């Protein structure tokens, strides 16, 4: 019936993201020295995304993991606080997807702290969102 079709569509949304390979967590990474905003949206979005990719891949016991998480959370908050004020930026698909990813990672840090790695299910979702952000940024969207 029509109501069953609607219920199926509403209750079981389709996955909008392409399948993305989730790399294994690692304790090996280079601690970034380029924290903070440049106030150029494309450069800042790419940098924040790159730092988030590193954070998503960190395994328990990674060197300076807590420092990395604290620096990243500040950078993410600064990014959202600055760019959400501009309608021409806030309307971009790359911004809305990055904002969603920032909320997921910041929420993880708030709930579990900086030393606890992300669970596999959350990592998979974030890597899918990072791929979407990358694609949108390459298209200047």
PDB file of C-alpha atoms in Angstrom, residues 55-138:
ATOM      1  CA  UNK A  55      42.135  12.986  14.619  1.00  0.00           C
ATOM      2  CA  UNK A  56      39.710  10.387  13.268  1.00  0.00           C
ATOM      3  CA  UNK A  57      42.596   8.032  12.520  1.00  0.00           C
ATOM      4  CA  UNK A  58      44.346   8.301  15.889  1.00  0.00           C
ATOM      5  CA  UNK A  59      44.565   5.133  17.958  1.00  0.00           C
ATOM      6  CA  UNK A  60      44.613   4.862  21.751  1.00  0.00           C
ATOM      7  CA  UNK A  61      48.025   5.795  23.096  1.00  0.00           C
ATOM      8  CA  UNK A  62      48.968   8.149  20.243  1.00  0.00           C
ATOM      9  CA  UNK A  63      51.675  10.634  21.187  1.00  0.00           C
ATOM     10  CA  UNK A  64      50.239  14.048  22.243  1.00  0.00           C
ATOM     11  CA  UNK A  65      46.690  12.849  21.506  1.00  0.00           C
ATOM     12  CA  UNK A  66      45.215  15.065  24.226  1.00  0.00           C
ATOM     13  CA  UNK A  67      47.078  18.173  22.967  1.00  0.00           C
ATOM     14  CA  UNK A  68      45.950  17.380  19.438  1.00  0.00           C
ATOM     15  CA  UNK A  69      42.315  17.038  20.528  1.00  0.00           C
ATOM     16  CA  UNK A  70      42.349  20.284  22.510  1.00  0.00           C
ATOM     17  CA  UNK A  71      43.931  22.223  19.646  1.00  0.00           C
ATOM     18  CA  UNK A  72      41.497  20.700  17.155  1.00  0.00           C
ATOM     19  CA  UNK A  73      38.428  21.419  19.271  1.00  0.00           C
ATOM     20  CA  UNK A  74      39.456  25.076  19.596  1.00  0.00           C
ATOM     21  CA  UNK A  75      40.107  25.284  15.847  1.00  0.00           C
ATOM     22  CA  UNK A  76      36.738  23.667  15.039  1.00  0.00           C
ATOM     23  CA  UNK A  77      34.861  26.038  17.384  1.00  0.00           C
ATOM     24  CA  UNK A  78      36.690  29.073  15.959  1.00  0.00           C
ATOM     25  CA  UNK A  79      35.906  27.917  12.401  1.00  0.00           C
ATOM     26  CA  UNK A  80      32.168  27.467  13.020  1.00  0.00           C
ATOM     27  CA  UNK A  81      31.898  30.636  15.124  1.00  0.00           C
ATOM     28  CA  UNK A  82      33.506  32.734  12.407  1.00  0.00           C
ATOM     29  CA  UNK A  83      32.058  31.312   9.180  1.00  0.00           C
ATOM     30  CA  UNK A  84      28.446  30.664  10.208  1.00  0.00           C
ATOM     31  CA  UNK A  85      27.934  34.455  10.294  1.00  0.00           C
ATOM     32  CA  UNK A  86      28.328  34.722   6.509  1.00  0.00           C
ATOM     33  CA  UNK A  87      25.265  33.582   4.514  1.00  0.00           C
ATOM     34  CA  UNK A  88      27.334  33.093   1.329  1.00  0.00           C
ATOM     35  CA  UNK A  89      29.537  30.605   3.222  1.00  0.00           C
ATOM     36  CA  UNK A  90      26.942  29.097   5.566  1.00  0.00           C
ATOM     37  CA  UNK A  91      24.832  28.074   2.550  1.00  0.00           C
ATOM     38  CA  UNK A  92      27.603  26.040   0.919  1.00  0.00           C
ATOM     39  CA  UNK A  93      27.267  22.239   0.979  1.00  0.00           C
ATOM     40  CA  UNK A  94      30.906  21.955   2.112  1.00  0.00           C
ATOM     41  CA  UNK A  95      30.162  24.147   5.143  1.00  0.00           C
ATOM     42  CA  UNK A  96      27.031  22.294   6.217  1.00  0.00           C
ATOM     43  CA  UNK A  97      28.716  18.892   5.903  1.00  0.00           C
ATOM     44  CA  UNK A  98      31.832  20.139   7.707  1.00  0.00           C
ATOM     45  CA  UNK A  99      29.614  21.644  10.431  1.00  0.00           C
ATOM     46  CA  UNK A 100      27.942  18.240  10.880  1.00  0.00           C
ATOM     47  CA  UNK A 101      31.337  16.521  11.116  1.00  0.00           C
ATOM     48  CA  UNK A 102      32.572  19.112  13.597  1.00  0.00           C
ATOM     49  CA  UNK A 103      29.531  18.472  15.798  1.00  0.00           C
ATOM     50  CA  UNK A 104      30.181  14.716  15.723  1.00  0.00           C
ATOM     51  CA  UNK A 105      33.871  15.042  16.637  1.00  0.00           C
ATOM     52  CA  UNK A 106      33.333  17.805  19.225  1.00  0.00           C
ATOM     53  CA  UNK A 107      30.536  15.752  20.780  1.00  0.00           C
ATOM     54  CA  UNK A 108      32.860  12.749  21.011  1.00  0.00           C
ATOM     55  CA  UNK A 109      35.499  14.871  22.768  1.00  0.00           C
ATOM     56  CA  UNK A 110      32.891  16.280  25.167  1.00  0.00           C
ATOM     57  CA  UNK A 111      31.475  12.847  26.028  1.00  0.00           C
ATOM     58  CA  UNK A 112      34.619  10.702  26.062  1.00  0.00           C
ATOM     59  CA  UNK A 113      37.545  13.098  26.412  1.00  0.00           C
ATOM     60  CA  UNK A 114      40.549  13.571  24.158  1.00  0.00           C
ATOM     61  CA  UNK A 115      42.377  10.310  24.896  1.00  0.00           C
ATOM     62  CA  UNK A 116      39.655   7.896  23.797  1.00  0.00           C
ATOM     63  CA  UNK A 117      39.689   7.001  20.066  1.00  0.00           C
ATOM     64  CA  UNK A 118      36.549   7.169  17.947  1.00  0.00           C
ATOM     65  CA  UNK A 119      34.488   3.982  17.582  1.00  0.00           C
ATOM     66  CA  UNK A 120      34.489   2.289  14.163  1.00  0.00           C
ATOM     67  CA  UNK A 121      30.903   3.227  13.279  1.00  0.00           C
ATOM     68  CA  UNK A 122      31.552   6.930  13.986  1.00  0.00           C
ATOM     69  CA  UNK A 123      34.859   6.821  12.110  1.00  0.00           C
ATOM     70  CA  UNK A 124      33.139   5.364   9.037  1.00  0.00           C
ATOM     71  CA  UNK A 125      30.492   8.087   9.043  1.00  0.00           C
ATOM     72  CA  UNK A 126      33.130  10.802   9.443  1.00  0.00           C
ATOM     73  CA  UNK A 127      35.302   9.461   6.603  1.00  0.00           C
ATOM     74  CA  UNK A 128      32.216   9.474   4.347  1.00  0.00           C
ATOM     75  CA  UNK A 129      31.528  13.079   5.304  1.00  0.00           C
ATOM     76  CA  UNK A 130      35.193  14.041   4.745  1.00  0.00           C
ATOM     77  CA  UNK A 131      34.955  12.618   1.200  1.00  0.00           C
ATOM     78  CA  UNK A 132      31.810  14.712   0.578  1.00  0.00           C
ATOM     79  CA  UNK A 133      33.510  17.849   1.960  1.00  0.00           C
ATOM     80  CA  UNK A 134      36.551  17.259  -0.237  1.00  0.00           C
ATOM     81  CA  UNK A 135      34.359  16.806  -3.309  1.00  0.00           C
ATOM     82  CA  UNK A 136      32.363  19.975  -2.522  1.00  0.00           C
ATOM     83  CA  UNK A 137      35.498  22.050  -1.901  1.00  0.00           C
ATOM     84  CA  UNK A 138      37.006  20.928  -5.227  1.00  0.00           C
TER      85      UNK A 138
END
